[in-house]
Tab-separated table of C-alpha atoms in Angstrom:
chain	number	residue	atom	x	y	z
A	176	MET	CA	90.131	79.845	119.104
A	177	GLY	CA	90.141	83.198	120.879
A	178	ARG	CA	89.381	86.436	119.069
A	179	THR	CA	92.296	88.722	118.218
A	180	VAL	CA	92.092	91.890	120.257
A	181	VAL	CA	92.456	94.936	118.009
A	182	GLU	CA	92.828	98.309	119.739
A	183	LEU	CA	92.063	101.477	117.785
A	184	PHE	CA	93.747	104.594	119.151
A	185	TYR	CA	92.048	107.596	117.555
A	186	ASP	CA	91.247	111.287	117.859
A	187	VAL	CA	88.261	112.863	116.156
A	188	ILE	CA	90.441	115.661	114.771
A	189	SER	CA	91.939	113.030	112.449
A	190	PRO	CA	89.915	112.283	109.259
A	191	TYR	CA	91.985	109.230	108.396
A	192	SER	CA	91.131	107.911	111.864
A	193	TRP	CA	87.441	108.142	110.870
A	194	LEU	CA	88.170	105.964	107.824
A	195	GLY	CA	90.009	103.425	109.921
A	196	PHE	CA	87.239	103.490	112.523
A	197	GLU	CA	84.409	102.783	109.996
A	198	VAL	CA	86.354	100.001	108.272
A	199	LEU	CA	87.168	98.283	111.559
A	200	CYS	CA	83.520	98.608	112.656
A	201	ARG	CA	82.568	96.767	109.468
A	202	TYR	CA	85.154	94.055	109.899
A	203	ARG	CA	84.192	93.544	113.564
A	204	HIS	CA	81.466	91.175	112.291
A	205	ILE	CA	83.578	89.521	109.600
A	206	TRP	CA	87.049	88.988	111.035
A	207	ASN	CA	87.624	87.052	114.232
A	208	ILE	CA	88.501	90.196	116.179
A	209	ASP	CA	87.562	91.974	119.362
A	210	LEU	CA	87.553	95.659	118.500
A	211	SER	CA	88.492	97.952	121.375
A	212	PHE	CA	87.987	101.732	121.078
A	213	ARG	CA	90.840	103.718	122.682
A	214	PRO	CA	90.047	107.429	122.502
A	215	ALA	CA	93.364	109.253	122.786
A	216	PHE	CA	94.794	112.733	122.187
A	217	LEU	CA	96.696	113.239	118.934
A	218	GLY	CA	98.169	116.480	120.186
A	219	GLY	CA	99.844	114.552	123.001
A	220	ILE	CA	101.283	111.996	120.603
A	221	MET	CA	102.692	114.768	118.420
A	222	GLN	CA	104.239	116.496	121.359
A	223	ALA	CA	105.841	113.373	122.755
A	224	THR	CA	107.325	112.238	119.442
A	225	GLY	CA	108.227	115.571	117.870
A	226	ASN	CA	106.027	114.795	114.874
A	227	LYS	CA	104.119	117.494	113.036
A	228	PRO	CA	100.771	117.421	111.258
A	229	PRO	CA	101.475	116.204	107.695
A	230	GLY	CA	99.605	119.149	106.227
A	231	MET	CA	102.378	121.501	107.295
A	232	LEU	CA	104.414	120.658	104.184
A	233	PRO	CA	102.695	122.654	101.421
A	234	LYS	CA	102.971	120.079	98.625
A	235	ARG	CA	101.854	117.336	100.957
A	236	ALA	CA	98.894	119.457	102.118
A	237	GLU	CA	97.780	119.924	98.512
A	238	TYR	CA	97.997	116.177	97.975
A	239	LEU	CA	96.259	115.274	101.225
A	240	LEU	CA	93.251	117.380	100.264
A	241	LYS	CA	92.791	115.252	97.162
A	242	ASP	CA	93.807	112.013	98.869
A	243	ILE	CA	91.265	112.268	101.752
A	244	LYS	CA	88.443	113.022	99.267
A	245	ARG	CA	89.204	110.011	97.069
A	246	MET	CA	89.866	107.725	100.023
A	247	ALA	CA	86.646	108.832	101.784
A	248	LYS	CA	84.646	108.182	98.649
A	249	TYR	CA	86.150	104.721	98.183
A	250	TYR	CA	85.761	103.948	101.914
A	251	GLN	CA	82.164	105.302	101.809
A	252	VAL	CA	82.696	107.679	104.715
A	253	PRO	CA	80.985	111.098	104.285
A	254	VAL	CA	84.030	113.312	104.682
A	255	GLN	CA	83.360	116.703	102.995
A	256	ILE	CA	86.521	118.715	102.553
A	257	LEU	CA	86.689	122.465	102.027
A	258	GLY	CA	89.828	124.282	101.044
A	259	ASP	CA	90.743	125.626	104.411
A	260	ASP	CA	90.228	122.357	106.251
A	261	PHE	CA	93.807	121.618	107.075
A	262	GLN	CA	94.170	125.083	108.567
A	263	ARG	CA	90.931	124.552	110.507
A	264	VAL	CA	92.469	121.402	111.983
A	265	LEU	CA	95.524	123.254	113.148
A	266	GLY	CA	93.377	125.941	114.792
A	267	THR	CA	90.852	123.684	116.560
A	268	GLY	CA	91.539	121.811	119.733
A	269	SER	CA	90.085	118.338	120.138
A	270	LEU	CA	90.980	118.057	123.799
A	271	GLY	CA	87.484	118.831	125.078
A	272	ALA	CA	85.856	116.334	122.689
A	273	MET	CA	88.338	113.586	123.498
A	274	ARG	CA	87.896	114.190	127.234
A	275	PHE	CA	84.133	113.961	126.751
A	276	ILE	CA	84.440	110.674	124.856
A	277	THR	CA	86.832	109.446	127.568
A	278	ALA	CA	84.331	110.299	130.270
A	279	ILE	CA	81.629	108.383	128.439
A	280	ASP	CA	84.025	105.489	127.987
A	281	MET	CA	84.436	105.395	131.751
A	282	THR	CA	80.719	105.580	132.611
A	283	GLN	CA	78.537	104.528	129.663
A	284	PRO	CA	80.871	102.901	127.111
A	285	GLN	CA	78.020	101.794	124.844
A	286	TYR	CA	77.856	105.415	123.644
A	287	VAL	CA	81.539	105.650	122.664
A	288	GLU	CA	80.961	104.501	119.090
A	289	PRO	CA	77.942	106.685	118.155
A	290	LEU	CA	79.448	109.670	120.031
A	291	SER	CA	82.782	109.420	118.219
A	292	ARG	CA	80.985	109.102	114.907
A	293	GLU	CA	78.884	112.175	115.697
A	294	PHE	CA	81.971	114.250	116.467
A	295	TRP	CA	83.524	113.220	113.170
A	296	LEU	CA	80.310	113.975	111.286
A	297	ARG	CA	80.139	117.441	112.852
A	298	PHE	CA	83.784	118.329	112.220
A	299	TRP	CA	84.572	116.509	108.995
A	300	SER	CA	81.228	116.349	107.251
A	301	GLN	CA	79.229	119.375	108.399
A	302	HIS	CA	82.087	121.786	109.163
A	303	GLU	CA	80.859	122.493	112.682
A	304	ASP	CA	82.858	123.300	115.744
A	305	ILE	CA	83.374	120.546	118.296
A	306	SER	CA	85.293	122.484	120.895
A	307	GLN	CA	82.658	124.740	122.467
A	308	PRO	CA	80.680	123.142	125.345
A	309	ALA	CA	77.331	123.864	123.655
A	310	ASN	CA	78.511	122.070	120.564
A	311	ILE	CA	79.821	119.139	122.535
A	312	LEU	CA	76.424	118.841	124.230
A	313	ALA	CA	74.620	119.031	120.865
A	314	ALA	CA	76.820	116.200	119.524
A	315	ALA	CA	76.096	114.143	122.632
A	316	ARG	CA	72.361	114.612	122.252
A	317	GLN	CA	72.575	113.636	118.575
A	318	ALA	CA	74.447	110.506	119.592
A	319	GLY	CA	71.532	109.454	121.805
A	320	LEU	CA	72.558	110.699	125.254
A	321	SER	CA	69.856	112.222	127.380
A	322	SER	CA	70.422	115.936	128.127
A	323	GLU	CA	70.864	114.945	131.780
A	324	LEU	CA	73.631	112.441	130.972
A	325	ALA	CA	75.242	114.829	128.480
A	326	GLN	CA	75.330	117.643	131.044
A	327	LYS	CA	76.677	115.359	133.850
A	328	THR	CA	79.404	114.124	131.481
A	329	LEU	CA	80.356	117.610	130.444
A	330	GLU	CA	80.875	118.508	134.083
A	331	MET	CA	83.266	115.543	134.432
A	332	ILE	CA	85.640	116.547	131.678
A	333	SER	CA	87.857	118.789	133.801
A	334	SER	CA	88.101	116.234	136.624
A	335	PRO	CA	91.524	114.707	137.335
A	336	ALA	CA	90.091	111.219	136.793
A	337	VAL	CA	89.075	111.971	133.177
A	338	LYS	CA	92.219	113.958	132.412
A	339	ASN	CA	94.373	111.138	133.750
A	340	ARG	CA	92.460	108.491	131.877
A	341	LEU	CA	92.895	110.297	128.545
A	342	LYS	CA	96.546	110.906	129.306
A	343	GLY	CA	96.995	107.251	130.238
A	344	THR	CA	95.464	106.023	127.009
A	345	THR	CA	97.582	108.474	125.028
A	346	ASP	CA	100.693	107.254	126.832
A	347	GLU	CA	99.798	103.658	125.991
A	348	ALA	CA	99.629	104.528	122.329
A	349	ILE	CA	103.004	106.192	122.584
A	350	LYS	CA	104.450	103.121	124.415
A	351	TYR	CA	103.261	100.941	121.507
A	352	GLY	CA	105.326	103.149	119.215
A	353	ALA	CA	102.545	105.409	117.794
A	354	PHE	CA	103.683	108.719	116.280
A	355	GLY	CA	100.379	109.609	114.594
A	356	MET	CA	96.855	108.354	114.083
A	357	PRO	CA	95.039	106.145	113.473
A	358	ALA	CA	97.254	103.763	115.438
A	359	VAL	CA	95.924	100.194	115.433
A	360	VAL	CA	97.424	97.532	117.753
A	361	ALA	CA	96.615	93.896	117.054
A	362	HIS	CA	97.511	91.427	119.743
A	363	PHE	CA	98.543	88.306	117.905
A	364	ASN	CA	100.851	85.404	118.764
A	365	GLY	CA	101.486	86.829	122.197
A	366	GLU	CA	102.733	90.231	121.002
A	367	PRO	CA	101.387	93.621	120.007
A	368	HIS	CA	101.594	94.613	116.324
A	369	LEU	CA	101.350	98.311	115.553
A	370	PHE	CA	99.821	99.524	112.287
A	371	PHE	CA	99.747	103.224	111.423
A	372	GLY	CA	97.207	104.602	108.977
A	373	CYS	CA	93.844	103.574	107.572
A	374	ASP	CA	95.778	102.001	104.682
A	375	ARG	CA	97.383	99.236	106.744
A	376	LEU	CA	94.201	97.296	107.459
A	377	GLU	CA	94.728	94.911	104.564
A	378	LEU	CA	98.202	94.165	105.958
A	379	LEU	CA	96.784	93.777	109.484
A	380	GLY	CA	94.394	91.214	108.083
A	381	SER	CA	97.200	89.239	106.467
A	382	ILE	CA	99.141	89.187	109.759
A	383	ILE	CA	96.207	87.797	111.719
A	384	GLY	CA	95.228	85.333	108.980
A	385	GLU	CA	92.215	87.169	107.609
A	386	LYS	CA	91.302	88.162	104.036
A	387	TRP	CA	90.891	91.774	102.906
A	388	LEU	CA	87.557	92.312	101.175
A	389	GLY	CA	88.019	96.016	100.503
A	390	PRO	CA	86.958	98.921	102.716
A	391	VAL	CA	83.234	98.125	102.322
A	392	PRO	CA	82.962	94.361	102.784
A	393	SER	CA	79.596	92.636	102.470
A	394	PRO	CA	78.354	91.594	105.869
A	395	LYS	CA	78.692	87.887	106.681
A	396	MET	CA	75.372	86.080	106.531
B	195	MET	CA	88.857	101.459	74.664
B	196	GLY	CA	92.378	102.882	75.134
B	197	ARG	CA	94.635	101.734	77.884
B	198	THR	CA	95.112	104.008	80.893
B	199	VAL	CA	98.624	105.357	80.947
B	200	VAL	CA	100.151	104.879	84.405
B	201	GLU	CA	103.489	106.582	85.066
B	202	LEU	CA	105.672	105.332	87.898
B	203	PHE	CA	108.193	107.900	89.157
B	204	TYR	CA	110.723	106.004	91.300
B	205	ASP	CA	114.235	106.001	92.738
B	206	VAL	CA	116.017	102.809	93.727
B	207	ILE	CA	116.979	104.369	97.089
B	208	SER	CA	113.293	103.997	98.015
B	209	PRO	CA	112.229	100.536	99.175
B	210	TYR	CA	108.543	101.381	99.064
B	211	SER	CA	109.087	102.342	95.385
B	212	TRP	CA	110.285	98.740	94.823
B	213	LEU	CA	107.042	97.465	96.279
B	214	GLY	CA	104.990	99.725	94.055
B	215	PHE	CA	107.123	98.794	91.070
B	216	GLU	CA	106.628	95.043	91.481
B	217	VAL	CA	102.882	95.332	92.069
B	218	LEU	CA	102.429	97.510	88.979
B	219	CYS	CA	104.541	95.095	86.935
B	220	ARG	CA	102.103	92.337	87.960
B	221	TYR	CA	99.024	94.396	87.242
B	222	ARG	CA	100.366	95.392	83.828
B	223	HIS	CA	98.945	92.120	82.459
B	224	ILE	CA	95.720	92.257	84.420
B	225	TRP	CA	94.508	95.854	84.403
B	226	ASN	CA	93.916	97.736	81.191
B	227	ILE	CA	97.000	99.945	81.730
B	228	ASP	CA	100.092	101.090	79.928
B	229	LEU	CA	102.840	101.142	82.529
B	230	SER	CA	105.509	103.758	81.917
B	231	PHE	CA	108.759	103.676	83.977
B	232	ARG	CA	109.978	107.174	84.914
B	233	PRO	CA	113.278	106.920	86.726
B	234	ALA	CA	113.654	110.099	88.774
B	235	PHE	CA	115.789	111.462	91.614
B	236	LEU	CA	114.182	111.415	95.046
B	237	GLY	CA	116.809	113.772	96.424
B	238	GLY	CA	115.714	116.388	93.906
B	239	ILE	CA	112.088	116.008	94.894
B	240	MET	CA	112.967	116.402	98.577
B	241	GLN	CA	115.022	119.515	97.844
B	242	ALA	CA	112.302	121.113	95.740
B	243	THR	CA	109.470	120.483	98.224
B	244	GLY	CA	111.273	120.894	101.522
B	245	ASN	CA	110.300	117.355	102.496
B	246	LYS	CA	112.595	115.196	104.625
B	247	PRO	CA	113.114	111.415	104.582
B	248	PRO	CA	110.410	109.954	106.902
B	249	GLY	CA	113.006	108.062	108.926
B	250	MET	CA	114.355	111.253	110.367
B	251	LEU	CA	111.679	111.185	113.075
B	252	PRO	CA	112.973	108.513	115.511
B	253	LYS	CA	109.649	106.924	116.380
B	254	ARG	CA	108.662	106.820	112.746
B	255	ALA	CA	112.030	105.269	111.826
B	256	GLU	CA	111.428	102.481	114.368
B	257	TYR	CA	107.993	101.876	112.897
B	258	LEU	CA	109.237	102.003	109.265
B	259	LEU	CA	111.758	99.274	109.921
B	260	LYS	CA	108.908	96.938	110.962
B	261	ASP	CA	106.505	98.220	108.330
B	262	ILE	CA	108.775	97.705	105.332
B	263	LYS	CA	109.565	94.138	106.463
B	264	ARG	CA	105.918	93.216	106.891
B	265	MET	CA	104.805	94.954	103.707
B	266	ALA	CA	107.649	93.374	101.701
B	267	LYS	CA	106.662	89.972	102.967
B	268	TYR	CA	103.016	90.498	102.068
B	269	TYR	CA	103.966	92.000	98.702
B	270	GLN	CA	106.407	89.137	98.098
B	271	VAL	CA	109.363	91.439	97.389
B	272	PRO	CA	112.688	90.256	98.845
B	273	VAL	CA	113.595	93.291	100.907
B	274	GLN	CA	116.035	92.275	103.669
B	275	ILE	CA	117.075	94.882	106.149
B	276	LEU	CA	119.531	94.269	108.975
B	277	GLY	CA	119.646	96.453	112.062
B	278	ASP	CA	121.195	99.710	111.109
B	279	ASP	CA	121.099	99.013	107.385
B	280	PHE	CA	118.274	101.422	106.957
B	281	GLN	CA	120.400	104.418	107.839
B	282	ARG	CA	123.480	103.119	105.997
B	283	VAL	CA	121.551	102.500	102.789
B	284	LEU	CA	119.879	105.856	102.968
B	285	GLY	CA	123.293	107.455	103.448
B	286	THR	CA	124.357	105.974	100.145
B	287	GLY	CA	123.558	108.263	97.231
B	288	SER	CA	121.409	107.069	94.379
B	289	LEU	CA	122.331	109.758	91.834
B	290	GLY	CA	124.791	107.554	89.982
B	291	ALA	CA	122.348	104.646	89.831
B	292	MET	CA	119.456	106.814	88.632
B	293	ARG	CA	121.638	108.446	85.995
B	294	PHE	CA	122.690	104.955	84.850
B	295	ILE	CA	119.059	103.847	84.567
B	296	THR	CA	118.253	107.103	82.770
B	297	ALA	CA	121.006	106.526	80.262
B	298	ILE	CA	119.658	103.019	79.565
B	299	ASP	CA	116.184	104.471	79.285
B	300	MET	CA	117.505	106.754	76.555
B	301	THR	CA	119.403	104.078	74.612
B	302	GLN	CA	118.162	100.562	75.425
B	303	PRO	CA	114.838	101.022	77.306
B	304	GLN	CA	114.111	97.298	77.321
B	305	TYR	CA	116.721	96.997	80.082
B	306	VAL	CA	115.122	99.625	82.396
B	307	GLU	CA	112.962	97.066	84.245
B	308	PRO	CA	115.571	94.391	84.948
B	309	LEU	CA	118.219	97.007	85.671
B	310	SER	CA	116.036	98.871	88.164
B	311	ARG	CA	115.229	95.552	89.880
B	312	GLU	CA	118.952	94.721	90.028
B	313	PHE	CA	119.704	98.022	91.688
B	314	TRP	CA	116.920	97.465	94.232
B	315	LEU	CA	118.285	94.017	94.935
B	316	ARG	CA	121.728	95.428	95.544
B	317	PHE	CA	120.439	98.271	97.722
B	318	TRP	CA	117.722	96.515	99.630
B	319	SER	CA	118.331	92.780	99.490
B	320	GLN	CA	121.173	90.420	100.185
B	321	ALA	CA	120.669	88.772	96.831
B	322	ALA	CA	122.109	90.216	93.691
B	323	ARG	CA	121.662	88.923	90.196
B	324	GLN	CA	122.757	89.855	86.745
B	325	ALA	CA	120.611	92.332	84.816
B	326	GLY	CA	121.739	90.934	81.518
B	327	LEU	CA	123.799	93.835	80.323
B	328	SER	CA	126.910	92.882	78.444
B	329	SER	CA	130.017	94.358	80.036
B	330	GLU	CA	130.538	96.426	76.902
B	331	LEU	CA	127.077	97.952	77.159
B	332	ALA	CA	127.534	98.483	80.885
B	333	GLN	CA	130.880	100.226	80.302
B	334	LYS	CA	129.478	102.462	77.556
B	335	THR	CA	126.494	103.395	79.742
B	336	LEU	CA	128.761	104.148	82.668
B	337	GLU	CA	130.639	106.613	80.485
B	338	MET	CA	127.388	108.380	79.597
B	339	ILE	CA	126.202	109.086	83.123
B	340	SER	CA	128.036	112.368	83.569
B	341	SER	CA	127.022	113.682	80.175
B	342	PRO	CA	124.786	116.794	80.089
B	343	ALA	CA	122.163	114.837	78.061
B	344	VAL	CA	121.686	112.215	80.773
B	345	LYS	CA	121.902	114.725	83.651
B	346	ASN	CA	119.255	116.888	81.955
B	347	ARG	CA	117.018	113.942	81.204
B	348	LEU	CA	117.014	112.818	84.838
B	349	LYS	CA	116.419	116.373	85.997
B	350	GLY	CA	113.582	116.800	83.482
B	351	THR	CA	111.857	113.636	84.669
B	352	THR	CA	112.288	114.691	88.264
B	353	ASP	CA	110.792	118.096	87.466
B	354	GLU	CA	107.800	116.423	85.832
B	355	ALA	CA	107.122	114.459	89.023
B	356	ILE	CA	107.339	117.690	90.993
B	357	LYS	CA	104.951	119.420	88.584
B	358	TYR	CA	102.430	116.598	89.125
B	359	GLY	CA	102.639	117.424	92.833
B	360	ALA	CA	104.972	114.672	94.046
B	361	PHE	CA	106.752	115.276	97.362
B	362	GLY	CA	108.037	111.750	97.845
B	363	MET	CA	108.174	108.344	96.191
B	364	PRO	CA	106.775	106.197	94.786
B	365	ALA	CA	104.701	108.760	92.869
B	366	VAL	CA	102.260	107.151	90.478
B	367	VAL	CA	100.322	109.273	87.923
B	368	ALA	CA	97.349	107.710	86.190
B	369	HIS	CA	95.964	109.549	83.178
B	370	PHE	CA	92.260	109.050	83.329
B	371	ASN	CA	89.277	111.029	82.010
B	372	GLY	CA	91.567	113.547	80.456
B	373	GLU	CA	93.458	114.438	83.641
B	374	PRO	CA	96.427	113.240	85.663
B	375	HIS	CA	95.727	111.659	89.037
B	376	LEU	CA	98.610	111.524	91.499
B	377	PHE	CA	98.962	108.700	93.987
B	378	PHE	CA	101.717	108.648	96.581
B	379	GLY	CA	102.877	105.462	98.204
B	380	CYS	CA	102.793	101.756	97.373
B	381	ASP	CA	99.602	101.647	99.519
B	382	ARG	CA	97.467	103.657	97.097
B	383	LEU	CA	97.357	101.120	94.287
B	384	GLU	CA	94.010	99.726	95.390
B	385	LEU	CA	92.611	103.267	95.290
B	386	LEU	CA	94.187	103.854	91.895
B	387	GLY	CA	92.409	100.748	90.634
B	388	SER	CA	89.091	101.998	91.950
B	389	ILE	CA	89.541	105.379	90.185
B	390	ILE	CA	90.292	103.729	86.827
B	391	GLY	CA	87.545	101.147	87.181
B	392	GLU	CA	89.668	98.125	88.048
B	393	LYS	CA	89.450	95.645	90.901
B	394	TRP	CA	92.162	95.160	93.518
B	395	LEU	CA	93.226	91.563	93.794
B	396	GLY	CA	95.881	92.065	96.494
B	397	PRO	CA	99.610	92.747	95.925
B	398	VAL	CA	100.185	89.314	94.360
B	399	PRO	CA	97.334	88.822	91.932
B	400	SER	CA	97.015	85.602	89.947
B	401	PRO	CA	97.978	86.226	86.337
B	402	LYS	CA	95.119	86.385	83.851
B	403	MET	CA	94.775	83.260	81.801
C-alpha cells in the first residue's frame, strides 16, 4: 500500500513549527508516510487571513512562554526561551531565511532539513539573528553547505524565481485552509486533511491509521 | 503519596471543554489525581483578558468546524455539529446554565458531573438525556440562579481561573510540587500527565483493573 504523503508547511520564526518538524522527522521512519518539507512564509499567511501572532494577547503571551518551554522539554527539542522572545519574534523578519531555504529546496533539496534545523537552533536555542546575510551564510555553513554554495544561494534569494516559489508555497498552504503554523496536510483517502499545531499529530496518526507513541518514539528496529 | 489536585475550569458553551472533561473523568481512575470540577463563565474570562472566541477569524472558524468533529470522534465524545450550528450555539448564552451548575455545586455537588454532561449534550449533541434531578430539585435550583450567593460564587470561580492565568477554556490547573501549573486546551492533557509523572494512554484509556 502506498505511503501517505504528509506535507509540513513551516517557517523558522515559529517555535511550535520546530516541534512539529522534529516529531514528524522521527515518525518518518515509523509511520507509513512520505514527509514533504514545504518552507513557507508565516507573515504571508497572517496577512492573507487577518490572523495575528498569538502572543499579542498579553495573558496568552504569558501562557505561551510557559507552554513552549514545557512542550519543548517533553518533545526533546532544545528551545531556550528568554523573557523578551515573543517581542523578538515580532521584530525579526524571517523572509530572508525562508527565501534561502526555498532556494536550497529548488537546487539542493537534501540540505533543506539540516538548514531549517540550523535556523531554528540559531533563533530559538542560541538567540542569534537569522535575518542578516552574514548570519544566513553562517547558518548555511553550519548546516554543511560549502561557502561557495552558500554564497551562490544567497545571491539567488532576491531573484523572481525564488520569490515566486516561496509565494507559491505560501499560497498553497492558504488554499488548504492554513491560518497559522505549523500547518500539516495529510493526503489520505483521496483528500487533503489539514492539521494545525504541533499538538494535532496524535490526531493525524489516528486519521491515517497509525498509533501515537508520544513525541519521542523509539525508532523501529 | 498524596493525590495531585487537578482543577478543571469549564463552561458548557465550550465544546473543547467537554472533550477535556470526559478525558479527565476517565483518567480520574487511572492517574493518581483528585479531579475538581470548577464551573466558570467563559464570557467573563474573555471580557477580563480581551480575548475573542477563536471562531471570529473566518479561516480559523472553517478549520475549527473540522477539528472539533475529528477530535470528538477520536476522543469518543458525541459532539454533533450541523452547518451553521457553530455560530448559533455560540450565540446562545451560557450564563444561566453555568449559574445552575454553580447552584448545584453549592447544594448537591454529586450532580455537577451528570448535569454538566447533560448541558453539553443539549448544547453540542443531538441527544439529550436526563441528569437525574427530580423536578422539585430542578425547580428549587432554578429559583436560586439569580440569587447574589450563586452569582458571586460563579464570579469568584471565574476570577480564580483568571488569576491562574486563564484566557480561554478548558483551563486545567494541576497542583504539583507546591505550585499551580496551568494547561489550556483539551490537547495539553498528555503534557499535564508528563509533568505530574503519569503516562498518556490516549483519550480513551482502558480502565485500570
